[in-house]
Short mmCIF file of C-alpha atoms and ligand atoms in Angstrom, two decimals:
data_model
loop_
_atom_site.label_atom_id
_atom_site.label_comp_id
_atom_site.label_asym_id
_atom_site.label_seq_id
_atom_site.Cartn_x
_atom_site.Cartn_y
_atom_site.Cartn_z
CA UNK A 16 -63.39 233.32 -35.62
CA UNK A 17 -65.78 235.17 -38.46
CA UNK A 18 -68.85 233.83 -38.88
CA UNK A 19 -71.63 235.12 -40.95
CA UNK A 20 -73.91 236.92 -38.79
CA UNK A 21 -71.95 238.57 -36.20
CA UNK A 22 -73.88 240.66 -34.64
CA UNK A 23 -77.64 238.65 -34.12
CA UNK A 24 -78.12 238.07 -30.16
CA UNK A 25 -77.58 234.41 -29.08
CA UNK A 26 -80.63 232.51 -29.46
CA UNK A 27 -81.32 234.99 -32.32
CA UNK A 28 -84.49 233.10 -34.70
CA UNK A 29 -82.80 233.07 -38.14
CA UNK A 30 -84.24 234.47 -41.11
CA UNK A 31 -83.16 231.35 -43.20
CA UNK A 32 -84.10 228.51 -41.07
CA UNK A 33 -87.54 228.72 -40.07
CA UNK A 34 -88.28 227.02 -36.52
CA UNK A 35 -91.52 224.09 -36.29
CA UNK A 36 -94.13 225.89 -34.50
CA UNK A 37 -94.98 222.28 -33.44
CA UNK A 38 -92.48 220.03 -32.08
CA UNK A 39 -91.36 217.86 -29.47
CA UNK A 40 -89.20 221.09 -28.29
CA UNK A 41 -90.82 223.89 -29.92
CA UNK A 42 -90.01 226.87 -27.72
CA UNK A 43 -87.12 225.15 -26.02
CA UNK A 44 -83.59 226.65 -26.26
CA UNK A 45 -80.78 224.57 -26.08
CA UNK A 46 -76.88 225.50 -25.55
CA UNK A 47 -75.38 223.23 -27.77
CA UNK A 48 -71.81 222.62 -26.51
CA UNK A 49 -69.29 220.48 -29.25
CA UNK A 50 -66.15 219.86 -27.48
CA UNK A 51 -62.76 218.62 -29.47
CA UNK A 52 -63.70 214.79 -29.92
CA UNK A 53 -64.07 212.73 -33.39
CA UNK A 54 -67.24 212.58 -32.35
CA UNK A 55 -68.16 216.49 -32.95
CA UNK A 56 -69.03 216.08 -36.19
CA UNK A 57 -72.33 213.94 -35.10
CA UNK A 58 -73.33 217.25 -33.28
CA UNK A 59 -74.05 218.72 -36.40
CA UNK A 60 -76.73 215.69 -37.25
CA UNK A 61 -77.55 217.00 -33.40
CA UNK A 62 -78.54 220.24 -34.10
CA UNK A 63 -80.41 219.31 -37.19
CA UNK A 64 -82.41 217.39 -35.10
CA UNK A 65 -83.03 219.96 -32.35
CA UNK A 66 -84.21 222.50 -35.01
CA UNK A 67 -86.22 219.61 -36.44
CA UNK A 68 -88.38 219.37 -33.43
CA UNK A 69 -88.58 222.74 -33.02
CA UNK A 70 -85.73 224.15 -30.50
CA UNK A 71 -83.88 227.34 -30.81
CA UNK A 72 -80.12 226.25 -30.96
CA UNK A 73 -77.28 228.09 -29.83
CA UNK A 74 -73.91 225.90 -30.55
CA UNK A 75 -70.66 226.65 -28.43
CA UNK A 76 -67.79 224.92 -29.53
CA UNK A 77 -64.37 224.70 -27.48
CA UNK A 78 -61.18 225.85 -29.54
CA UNK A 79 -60.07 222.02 -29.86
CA UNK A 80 -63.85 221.14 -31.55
CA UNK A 81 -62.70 223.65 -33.86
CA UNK A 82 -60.44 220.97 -35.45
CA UNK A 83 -62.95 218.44 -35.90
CA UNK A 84 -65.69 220.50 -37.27
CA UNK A 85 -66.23 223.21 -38.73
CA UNK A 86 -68.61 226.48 -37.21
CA UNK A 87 -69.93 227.39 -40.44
CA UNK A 88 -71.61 223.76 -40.43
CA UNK A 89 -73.25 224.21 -37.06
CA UNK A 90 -74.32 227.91 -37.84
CA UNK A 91 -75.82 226.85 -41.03
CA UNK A 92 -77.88 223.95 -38.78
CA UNK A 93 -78.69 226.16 -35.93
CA UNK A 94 -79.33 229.52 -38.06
CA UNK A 95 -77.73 231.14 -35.23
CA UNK A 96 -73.50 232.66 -35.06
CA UNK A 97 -71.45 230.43 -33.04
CA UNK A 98 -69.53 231.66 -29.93
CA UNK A 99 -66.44 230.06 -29.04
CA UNK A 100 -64.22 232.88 -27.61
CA UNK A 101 -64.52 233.83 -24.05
CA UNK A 102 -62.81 237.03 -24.77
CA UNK A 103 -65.15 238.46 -27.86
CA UNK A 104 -67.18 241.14 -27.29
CA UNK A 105 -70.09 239.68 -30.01
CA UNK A 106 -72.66 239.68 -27.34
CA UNK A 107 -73.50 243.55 -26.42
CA UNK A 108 -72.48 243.36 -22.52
CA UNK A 109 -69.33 241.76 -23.79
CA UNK A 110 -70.87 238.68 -21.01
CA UNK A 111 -71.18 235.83 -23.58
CA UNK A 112 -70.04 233.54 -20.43
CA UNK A 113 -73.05 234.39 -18.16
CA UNK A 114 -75.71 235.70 -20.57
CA UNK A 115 -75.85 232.62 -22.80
CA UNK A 116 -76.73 229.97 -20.31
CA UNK A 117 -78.97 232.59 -18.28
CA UNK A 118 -80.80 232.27 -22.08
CA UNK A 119 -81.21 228.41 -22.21
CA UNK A 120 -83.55 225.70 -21.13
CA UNK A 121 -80.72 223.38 -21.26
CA UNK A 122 -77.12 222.68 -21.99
CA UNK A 123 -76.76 219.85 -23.78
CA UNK A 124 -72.72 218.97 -24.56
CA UNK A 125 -72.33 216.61 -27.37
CA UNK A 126 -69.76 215.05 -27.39
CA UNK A 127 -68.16 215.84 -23.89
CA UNK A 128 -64.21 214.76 -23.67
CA UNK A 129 -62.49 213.21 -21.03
CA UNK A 130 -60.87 216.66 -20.88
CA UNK A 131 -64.42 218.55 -20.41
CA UNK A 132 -65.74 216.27 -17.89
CA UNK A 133 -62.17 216.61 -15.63
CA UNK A 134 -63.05 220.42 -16.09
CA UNK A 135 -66.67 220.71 -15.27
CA UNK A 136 -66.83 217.98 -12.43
CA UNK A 137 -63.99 220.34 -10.85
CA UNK A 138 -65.21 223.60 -11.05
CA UNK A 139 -62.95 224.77 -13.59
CA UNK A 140 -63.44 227.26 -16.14
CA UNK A 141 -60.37 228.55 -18.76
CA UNK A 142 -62.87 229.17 -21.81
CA UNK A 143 -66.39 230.16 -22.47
CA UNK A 144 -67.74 226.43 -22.62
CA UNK A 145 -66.85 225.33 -19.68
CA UNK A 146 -67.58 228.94 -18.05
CA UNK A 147 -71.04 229.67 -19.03
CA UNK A 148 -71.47 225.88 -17.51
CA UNK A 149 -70.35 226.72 -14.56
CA UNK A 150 -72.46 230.15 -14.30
CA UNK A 151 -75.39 228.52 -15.30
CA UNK A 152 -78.41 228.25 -13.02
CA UNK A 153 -79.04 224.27 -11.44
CA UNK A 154 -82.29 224.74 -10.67
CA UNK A 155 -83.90 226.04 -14.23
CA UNK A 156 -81.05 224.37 -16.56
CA UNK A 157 -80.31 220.91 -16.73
CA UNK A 158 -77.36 219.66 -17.85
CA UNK A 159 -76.86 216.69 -20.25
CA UNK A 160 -73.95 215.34 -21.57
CA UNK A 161 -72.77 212.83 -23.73
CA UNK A 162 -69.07 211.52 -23.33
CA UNK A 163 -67.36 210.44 -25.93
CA UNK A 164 -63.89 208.82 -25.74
CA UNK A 165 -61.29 206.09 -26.49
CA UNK A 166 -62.74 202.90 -24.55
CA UNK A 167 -59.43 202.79 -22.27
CA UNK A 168 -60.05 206.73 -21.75
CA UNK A 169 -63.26 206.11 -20.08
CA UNK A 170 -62.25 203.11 -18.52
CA UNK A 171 -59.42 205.46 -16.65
CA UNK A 172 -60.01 206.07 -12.80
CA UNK A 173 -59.81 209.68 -12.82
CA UNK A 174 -62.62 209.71 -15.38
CA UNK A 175 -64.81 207.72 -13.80
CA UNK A 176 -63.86 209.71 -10.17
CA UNK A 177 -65.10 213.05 -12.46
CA UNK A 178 -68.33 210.61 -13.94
CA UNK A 179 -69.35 209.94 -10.54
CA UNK A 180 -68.54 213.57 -9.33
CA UNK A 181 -71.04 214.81 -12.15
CA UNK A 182 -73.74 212.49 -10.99
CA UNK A 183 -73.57 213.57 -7.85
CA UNK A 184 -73.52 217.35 -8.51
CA UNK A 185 -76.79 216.91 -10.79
CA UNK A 186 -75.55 216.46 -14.29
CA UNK A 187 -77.16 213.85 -16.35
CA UNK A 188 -74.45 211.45 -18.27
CA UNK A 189 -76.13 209.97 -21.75
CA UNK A 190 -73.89 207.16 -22.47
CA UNK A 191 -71.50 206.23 -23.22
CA UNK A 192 -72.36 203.87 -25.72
CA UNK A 193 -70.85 200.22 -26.65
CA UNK A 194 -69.02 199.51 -29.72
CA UNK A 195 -66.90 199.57 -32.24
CA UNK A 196 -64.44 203.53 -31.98
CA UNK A 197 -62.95 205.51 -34.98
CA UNK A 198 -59.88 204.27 -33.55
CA UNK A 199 -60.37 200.92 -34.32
CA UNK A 200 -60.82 199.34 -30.35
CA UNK A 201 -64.17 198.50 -29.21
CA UNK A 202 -65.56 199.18 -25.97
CA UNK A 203 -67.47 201.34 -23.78
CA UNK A 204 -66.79 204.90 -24.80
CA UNK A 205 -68.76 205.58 -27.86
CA UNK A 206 -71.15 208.85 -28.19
CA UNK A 207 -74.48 207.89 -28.46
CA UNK A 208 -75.97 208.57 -31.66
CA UNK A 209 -77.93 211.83 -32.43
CA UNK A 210 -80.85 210.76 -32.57
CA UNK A 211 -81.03 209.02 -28.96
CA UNK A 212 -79.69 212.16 -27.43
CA UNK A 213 -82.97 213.97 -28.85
CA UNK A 214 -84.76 211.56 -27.22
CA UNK A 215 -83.27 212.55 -24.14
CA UNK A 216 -83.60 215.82 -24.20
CA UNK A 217 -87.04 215.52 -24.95
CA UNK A 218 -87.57 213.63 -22.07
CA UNK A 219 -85.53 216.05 -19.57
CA UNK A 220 -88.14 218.12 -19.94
CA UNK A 221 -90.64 215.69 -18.47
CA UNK A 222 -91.10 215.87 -14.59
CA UNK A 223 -90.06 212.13 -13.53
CA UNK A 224 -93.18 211.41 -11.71
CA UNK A 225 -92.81 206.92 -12.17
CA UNK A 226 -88.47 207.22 -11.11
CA UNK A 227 -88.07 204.19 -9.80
CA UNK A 228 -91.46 202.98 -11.10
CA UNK A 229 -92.03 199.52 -13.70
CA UNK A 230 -94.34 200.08 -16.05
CA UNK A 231 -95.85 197.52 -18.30
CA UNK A 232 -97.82 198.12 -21.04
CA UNK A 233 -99.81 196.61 -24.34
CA UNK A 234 -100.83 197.60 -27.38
CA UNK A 235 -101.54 197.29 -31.12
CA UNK A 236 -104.49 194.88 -32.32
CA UNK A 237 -103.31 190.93 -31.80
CA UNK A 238 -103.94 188.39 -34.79
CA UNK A 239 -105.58 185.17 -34.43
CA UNK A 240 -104.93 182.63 -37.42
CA UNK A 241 -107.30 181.21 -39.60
CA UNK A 242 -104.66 179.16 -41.54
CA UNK A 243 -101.24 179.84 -41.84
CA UNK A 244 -101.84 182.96 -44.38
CA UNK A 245 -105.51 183.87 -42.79
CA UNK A 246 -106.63 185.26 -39.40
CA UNK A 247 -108.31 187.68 -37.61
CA UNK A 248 -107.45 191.39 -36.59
CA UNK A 249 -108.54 194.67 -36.13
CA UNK A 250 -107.44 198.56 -36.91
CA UNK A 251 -105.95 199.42 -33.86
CA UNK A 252 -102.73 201.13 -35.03
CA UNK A 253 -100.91 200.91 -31.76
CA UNK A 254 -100.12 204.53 -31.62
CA UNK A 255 -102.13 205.42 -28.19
CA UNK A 256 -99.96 202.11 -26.45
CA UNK A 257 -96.39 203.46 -28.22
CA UNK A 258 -97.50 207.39 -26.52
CA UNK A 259 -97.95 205.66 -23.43
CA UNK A 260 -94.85 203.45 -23.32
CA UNK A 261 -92.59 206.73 -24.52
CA UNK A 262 -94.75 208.54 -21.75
CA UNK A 263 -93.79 206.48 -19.57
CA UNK A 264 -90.53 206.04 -20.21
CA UNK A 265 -90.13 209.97 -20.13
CA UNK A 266 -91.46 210.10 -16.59
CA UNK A 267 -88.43 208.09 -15.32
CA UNK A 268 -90.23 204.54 -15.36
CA UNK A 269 -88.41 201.45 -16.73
CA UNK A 270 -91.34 200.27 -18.71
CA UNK A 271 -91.95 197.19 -21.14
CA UNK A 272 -93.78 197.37 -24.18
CA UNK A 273 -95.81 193.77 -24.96
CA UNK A 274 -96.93 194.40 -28.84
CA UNK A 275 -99.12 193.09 -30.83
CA UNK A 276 -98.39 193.84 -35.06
CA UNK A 277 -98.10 197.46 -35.79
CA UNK A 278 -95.84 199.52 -38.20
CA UNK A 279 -94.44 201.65 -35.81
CA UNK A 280 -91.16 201.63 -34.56
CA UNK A 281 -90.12 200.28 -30.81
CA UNK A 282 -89.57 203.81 -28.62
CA UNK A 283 -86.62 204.66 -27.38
CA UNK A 284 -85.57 203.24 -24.19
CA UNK A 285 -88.10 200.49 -24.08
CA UNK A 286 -87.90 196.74 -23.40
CA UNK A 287 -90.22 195.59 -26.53
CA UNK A 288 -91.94 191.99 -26.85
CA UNK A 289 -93.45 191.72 -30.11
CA UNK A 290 -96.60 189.18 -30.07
CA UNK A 291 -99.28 187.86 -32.65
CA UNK A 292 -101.78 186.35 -31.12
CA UNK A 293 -103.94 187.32 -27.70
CA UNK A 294 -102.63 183.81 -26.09
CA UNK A 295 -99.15 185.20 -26.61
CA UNK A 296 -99.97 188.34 -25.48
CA UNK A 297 -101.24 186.90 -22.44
CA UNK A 298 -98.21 184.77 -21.64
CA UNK A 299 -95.65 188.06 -22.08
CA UNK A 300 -97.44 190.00 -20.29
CA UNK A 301 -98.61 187.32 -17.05
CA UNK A 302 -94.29 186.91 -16.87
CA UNK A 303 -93.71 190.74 -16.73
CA UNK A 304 -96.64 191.87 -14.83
CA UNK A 305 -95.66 189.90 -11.08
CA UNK A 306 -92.27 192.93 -11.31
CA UNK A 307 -94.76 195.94 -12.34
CA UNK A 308 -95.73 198.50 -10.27
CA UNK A 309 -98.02 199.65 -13.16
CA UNK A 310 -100.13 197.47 -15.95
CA UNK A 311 -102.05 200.00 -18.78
CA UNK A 312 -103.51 197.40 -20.89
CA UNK A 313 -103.59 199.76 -24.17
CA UNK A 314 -104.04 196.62 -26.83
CA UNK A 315 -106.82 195.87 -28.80
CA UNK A 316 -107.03 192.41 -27.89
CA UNK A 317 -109.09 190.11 -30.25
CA UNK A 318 -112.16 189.08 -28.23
CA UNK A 319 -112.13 185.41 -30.00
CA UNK A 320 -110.30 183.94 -31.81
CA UNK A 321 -110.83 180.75 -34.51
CA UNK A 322 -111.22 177.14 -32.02
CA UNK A 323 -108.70 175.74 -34.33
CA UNK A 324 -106.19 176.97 -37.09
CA UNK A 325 -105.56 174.54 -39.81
CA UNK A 326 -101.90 174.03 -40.91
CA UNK A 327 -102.67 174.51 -44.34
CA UNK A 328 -103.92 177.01 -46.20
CA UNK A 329 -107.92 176.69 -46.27
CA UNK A 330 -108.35 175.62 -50.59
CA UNK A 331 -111.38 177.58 -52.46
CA UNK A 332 -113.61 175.64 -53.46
CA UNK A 333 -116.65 175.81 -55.54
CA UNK A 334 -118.76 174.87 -52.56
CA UNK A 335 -120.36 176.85 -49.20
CA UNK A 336 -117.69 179.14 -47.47
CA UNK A 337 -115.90 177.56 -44.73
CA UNK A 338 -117.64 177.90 -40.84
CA UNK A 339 -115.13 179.61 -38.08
CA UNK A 340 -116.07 178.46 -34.70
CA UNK A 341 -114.76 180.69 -32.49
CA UNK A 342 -113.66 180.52 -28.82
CA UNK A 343 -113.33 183.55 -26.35
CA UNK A 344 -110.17 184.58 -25.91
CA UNK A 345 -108.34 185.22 -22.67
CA UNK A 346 -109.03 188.79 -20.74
CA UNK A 347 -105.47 189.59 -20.18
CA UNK A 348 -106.61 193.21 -18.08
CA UNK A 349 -109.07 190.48 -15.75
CA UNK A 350 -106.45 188.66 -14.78
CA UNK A 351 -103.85 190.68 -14.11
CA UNK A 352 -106.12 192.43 -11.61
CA UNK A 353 -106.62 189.37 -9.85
CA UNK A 354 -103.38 188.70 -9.10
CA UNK A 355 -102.93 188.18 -5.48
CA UNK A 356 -100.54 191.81 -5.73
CA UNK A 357 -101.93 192.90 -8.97
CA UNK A 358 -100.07 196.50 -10.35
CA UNK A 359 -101.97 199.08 -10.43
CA UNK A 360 -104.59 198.77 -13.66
CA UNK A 361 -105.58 200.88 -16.15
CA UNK A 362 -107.52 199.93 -18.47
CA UNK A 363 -108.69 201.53 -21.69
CA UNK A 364 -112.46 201.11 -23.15
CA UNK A 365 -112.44 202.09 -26.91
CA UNK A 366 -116.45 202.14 -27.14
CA UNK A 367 -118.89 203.46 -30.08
CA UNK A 368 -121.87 204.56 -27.91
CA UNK A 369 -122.08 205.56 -24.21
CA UNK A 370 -118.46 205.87 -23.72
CA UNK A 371 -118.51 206.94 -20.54
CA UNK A 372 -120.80 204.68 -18.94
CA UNK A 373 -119.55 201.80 -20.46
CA UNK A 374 -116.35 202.29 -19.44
CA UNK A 375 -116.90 202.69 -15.61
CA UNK A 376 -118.75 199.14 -16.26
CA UNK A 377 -115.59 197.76 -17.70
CA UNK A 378 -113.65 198.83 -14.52
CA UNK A 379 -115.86 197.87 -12.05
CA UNK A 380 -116.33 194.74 -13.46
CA UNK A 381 -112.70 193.83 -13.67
CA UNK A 382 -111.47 196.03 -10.73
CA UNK A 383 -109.35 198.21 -12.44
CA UNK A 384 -107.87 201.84 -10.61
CA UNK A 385 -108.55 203.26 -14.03
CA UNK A 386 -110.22 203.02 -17.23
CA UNK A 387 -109.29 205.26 -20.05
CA UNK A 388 -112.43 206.05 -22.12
CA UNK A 389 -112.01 207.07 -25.83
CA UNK A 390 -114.50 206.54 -28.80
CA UNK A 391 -113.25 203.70 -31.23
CA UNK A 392 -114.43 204.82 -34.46
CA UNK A 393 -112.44 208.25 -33.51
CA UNK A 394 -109.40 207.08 -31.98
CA UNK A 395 -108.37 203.60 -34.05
CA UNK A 396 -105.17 204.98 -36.14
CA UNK A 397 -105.57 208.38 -35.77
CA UNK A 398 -103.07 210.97 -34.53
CA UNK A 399 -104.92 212.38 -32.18
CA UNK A 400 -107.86 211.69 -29.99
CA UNK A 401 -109.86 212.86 -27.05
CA UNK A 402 -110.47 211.13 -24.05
CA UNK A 403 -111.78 210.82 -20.42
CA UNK A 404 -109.91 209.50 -17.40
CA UNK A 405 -112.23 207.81 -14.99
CA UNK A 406 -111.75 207.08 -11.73
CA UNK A 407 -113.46 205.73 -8.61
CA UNK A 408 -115.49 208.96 -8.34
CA UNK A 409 -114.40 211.23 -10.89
CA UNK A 410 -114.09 212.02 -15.10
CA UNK A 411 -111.68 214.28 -16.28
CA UNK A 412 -112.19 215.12 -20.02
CA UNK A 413 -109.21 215.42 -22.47
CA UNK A 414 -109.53 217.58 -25.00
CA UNK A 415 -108.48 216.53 -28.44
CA UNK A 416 -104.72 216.26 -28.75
CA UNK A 417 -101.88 214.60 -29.86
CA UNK A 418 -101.50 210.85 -28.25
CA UNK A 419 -98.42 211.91 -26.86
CA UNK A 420 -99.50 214.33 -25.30
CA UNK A 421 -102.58 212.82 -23.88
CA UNK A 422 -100.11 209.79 -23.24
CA UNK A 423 -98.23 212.36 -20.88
CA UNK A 424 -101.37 213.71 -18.88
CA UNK A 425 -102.69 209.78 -18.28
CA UNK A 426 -99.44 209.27 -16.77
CA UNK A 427 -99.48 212.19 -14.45
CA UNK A 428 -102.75 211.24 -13.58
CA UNK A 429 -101.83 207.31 -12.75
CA UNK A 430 -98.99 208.78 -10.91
CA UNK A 431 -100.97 210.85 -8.57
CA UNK A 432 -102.94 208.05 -7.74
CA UNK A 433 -99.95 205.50 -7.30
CA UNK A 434 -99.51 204.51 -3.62
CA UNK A 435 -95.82 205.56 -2.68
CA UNK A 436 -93.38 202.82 -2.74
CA UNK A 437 -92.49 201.16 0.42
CA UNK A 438 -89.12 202.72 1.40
C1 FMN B 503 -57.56 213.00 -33.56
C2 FMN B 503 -57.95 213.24 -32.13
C3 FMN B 503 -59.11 212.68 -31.66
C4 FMN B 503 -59.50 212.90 -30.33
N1 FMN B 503 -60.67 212.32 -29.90
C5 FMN B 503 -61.04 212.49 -28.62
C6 FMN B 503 -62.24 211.90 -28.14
O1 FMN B 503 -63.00 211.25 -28.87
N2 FMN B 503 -62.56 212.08 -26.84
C7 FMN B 503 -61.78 212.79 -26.00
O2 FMN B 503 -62.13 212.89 -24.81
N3 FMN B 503 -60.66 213.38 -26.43
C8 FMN B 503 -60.26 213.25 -27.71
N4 FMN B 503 -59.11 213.84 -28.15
C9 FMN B 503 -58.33 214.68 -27.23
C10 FMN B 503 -58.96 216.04 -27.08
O3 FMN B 503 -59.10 216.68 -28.34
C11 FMN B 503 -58.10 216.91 -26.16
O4 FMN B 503 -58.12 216.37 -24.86
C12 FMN B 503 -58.54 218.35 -26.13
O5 FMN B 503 -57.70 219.08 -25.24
C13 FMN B 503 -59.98 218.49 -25.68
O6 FMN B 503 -60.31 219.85 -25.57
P1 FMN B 503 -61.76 220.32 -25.14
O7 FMN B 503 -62.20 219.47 -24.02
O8 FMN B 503 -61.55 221.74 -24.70
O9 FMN B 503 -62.60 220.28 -26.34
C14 FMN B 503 -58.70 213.67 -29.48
C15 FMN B 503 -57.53 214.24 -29.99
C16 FMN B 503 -57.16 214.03 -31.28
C17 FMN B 503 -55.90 214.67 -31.79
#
C-alpha cells in the first residue's frame, strides 16, 4: 500500500494537522484499528474526533477494511501513514507488530468484526492488527472495541462464546448498539456511533473509583412560576452539576442526573430527569435517592418560590405593581440527609463572602459528609472555577480549573471517603 508519508515513525505529530494542546485526550495515543465491516467508514468520523480532543492517532486497518475505506482518508484524519502490512519494513526495526502497541495508551478497534473478535478472543494472530493486539502490554494498554455486525451475526453462539471470552480476558466491548443495519434487518449489532466511542475512551482513562457505585446528582437553577409566562430563576448554568454527573459516570458509577433548565446537553451515559420547579426537583430526586449510594446536590435550588401562580398571565395595568408572597421552598440536600439510610451527601455552598466558613455551617447544619465551597459571583456560568472541599476536619483548596476537571478530583475525594460496600 503507498501512502504519502512513508517513512514518519508511527505516532509521528504531522506537520499538517496540528494536535489541541488542550483536550479531553491531549497527550494520549491511540492505535486506531478499522477492521473490514460497513461500518469502517464511521472510523474515519472516529479519528476526527480523537485528533479533535487532542490524541495522537495511529490507524491500522486489516486488508478486508481496505475495501470499505480508503487509507488515504484515515491518514489525512490522523496526519499520520497507515500500517496495514505485517510484512513491510516502514517502521525502522522492520517490528511494526510489537513496536506500535508498545507506543500506545490504548487500542481502540472500531468497528471490530465477528471475524476479529473470533481472532483476538483466541489468541490468534495472521496479520499485523490482530498481532500487535496480541503483543500488546494488559497492564498499561487497554483495549476497547466496538463490534459491529449483521444482528443474526452477533446473535450467533460462537460470537457471543468469543464476547464473553474477551470480557473475561480484560477487553472492554462498547456496544453493540440497537437498530436499524445497512443491510436492512434491525437488531442488536450496530457500531455505536463515533462520537459515544470518544466518550469512552475518554473515560478509560479514568480510574473507576464509584464501579458498582449509584450516584445521584442535581443541578442547574430550578424555576418557580409567577404566571404561566413569569417566574423566578437564577444564573446557575448547570455546568459544575453536568462535570460532576460525566465525572461520575467516568469513575464507573451508574449515576442519575435530576435537572433543572439549562442549555447544555444530557452527558453521555446518564439517566437524565429534566425538572422546572424546586417541588419537582424534590419529588425526582426523594424517588431516586432511597437506591443511591451517593447524593451531590449541585442545583441551585430557588430558596422560595411565589405562594401561588395564577393561571393566567398577570395583565399590566396602569396601577401599583403586583405583590409576590413568597413561601420557602423545600431543602431537598436536608432531607435527603435525614433519611433513615441517607447516601452519602455532598453538598455544595456557592457563597459571596466567607466562603469557607459558611460552608462548614451549611454542613453541619444539615449533616452533610461534604460541602463543596465555591464563590457564586465566580463560579455561576463560568468554565472554570476554584474551589475547596471540606470535610469533617479538613479543606483542601482547588486551584482554578476546568469544572471537569475539578468535577474529577471531588469525585476521587467522595470516593476515598465512601464506606466500602457490604460484600
Ligand atoms: C459488503 C460486506 C459487508 C460486511 N460487513 C461486515 C460487518 O459489518 N461485520 C462483520 O463482522 N463482517 C462483515 N463482513 C465480513 C467481513 O468483511 C469478513 O469476515 C472479513 O474476513 C473480515 O476481515 P477482518 O476481520 O480481517 O477485517 C462484510 C463483508 C462484506 C462483503
Amino acid at each position: 500500500m503507498h501512502t504519502m508519508a512513508e517513512s514518519l515513525p508511527p505516532f509521528a505529530p504531522s506537520p499538517l494537522a496540528p494536535k489541541r494542546a488542550t483536550g479531553l485526550l491531549s497527550g494520549r495515543r491511540i492505535l486506531l484499528g478499522v477492521t473490514g465491516g460497513i461500518a469502517a467508514y464511521k472510523a474515519c468520523e472516529l479519528a476526527r474526533l480523537l485528533r479533535a480532543e487532542g490524541a495522537c492517532v495511529q490507524a491500522v486497518m486489516t486488508r478486508a477494511a481496505r475495501e470499505f475505506v480508503g487509507a488515504a482518508s484515515l491518514q489525512a484524519l490522523t496526519g499520520s501513514p497507515v500500517y496495514d502490512d505485517l510484512w513491510g519494513a516502514r517502521v525502522d526495526d522492520g517490528m511494526a507488530h510489537i513496536g506500535l502497541s508498545r507506543d500506545a495508551d490504548a487500542i481502540v478497534v472500531a468497528p471490530a468484526t465477528a471475524d476479529f473478535l473470533g481472532k483476538i478472543a483466541n489468541g490468534l494472530c495472521d496479520d499485523l492488527l490482530s498481532t500487535l493486539v496480541l503483543a500488546r502490554r494488559n497492564e498499561r494498554c487497554p483495549m476497547l472495541l466496538a463490534p459491529a455486525m449483521n444482528v443474526e451475526m452477533w446473535a450467533q453462539p460462537a460470537v457471543q462464546r468469543n464476547v464473553a471470552q474477551l470480557h473475561a480476558d480484560g477487553a472492554q466491548l462498547l456496544g453493540p448498539a440497537w437498530g436499524e443495519q445497512a443491510c436492512g434487518e434491525t437488531g442488536a449489532g450496530r457500531m455505536l456511533e463515533p462520537t459515544a466511542i470518544l466518550e469512552e475512551v475518554i473515560a478509560a482513562f479514568q480510574s473507576k473509583v464509584l464501579q458498582g457505585r449509584r450516584v445521584l446528582v442535581t443541578a442547574g437553577p430550578t424555576y418557580e412560576a409567577i404566571d404561566p409566562v413569569r417566574g423566578i430563576t437564577n444564573r446557575s448554568s448547570g455546568k459544575m452539576g453536568y462535570a460532576v454527573a460525566r465525572a461520575a459516570r467516568e469513575a464507573g458509577a451508574a449515576v442519575t442526573l435530576v435537572s433543572g433548565p439549562t442549555r447544555l446537553a444530557a452527558p453521555y451515559g446518564v439517566r437524565c430527569i429534566d425538572v422546572l420547579s424546586a417541588q419537582e426537583m424534590r419529588a425526582a430526586v426523594l424517588e431516586a435517592a432511597s437506591d443511591a449510594d451517593v447524593f451531590v446536590a449541585v442545583a441551585a435550588v430557588a430558596d422560595w418560590r411565589p405562594e401561588s401562580a395564577t393561571t393566567n398571565k398577570i395583565k399590566k395595568s396602569d396601577g401599583a405593581p403586583p405583590t409576590l408572597a413568597l413561601v420557602a421552598n423545600p431543602d431537598i440536600l436536608a432531607e435527603v440527609a435525614r433519611l433513615a439510610e441517607p447516601p452519602f451527601c455532598v453538598g455544595f455552598a456557592a457563597e459571596t463572602e466567607d466562603v469557607i466558613d459558611h460552608a462548614r455551617a451549611k454542613m453541619r447544619a444539615k449533616r452533610l459528609a461534604m460541602v463543596i465551597a465555591n464563590a457564586a459571583q465566580d463560579a455561576i456560568g463560568a468554565d472554570e472555577s476554584e474551589l475547596a472541599i471540606i470535610g469533617e476536619t479538613e479543606v483542601r483548596t482547588l486551584p482554578r480549573a476546568p469544572k471537569l476537571e475539578l468535577a474529577r478530583q471531588i469525585i476521587a475525594a467522595i470516593a476515598e471517603r465512601l464506606p466500602p460496600t457490604a460484600a
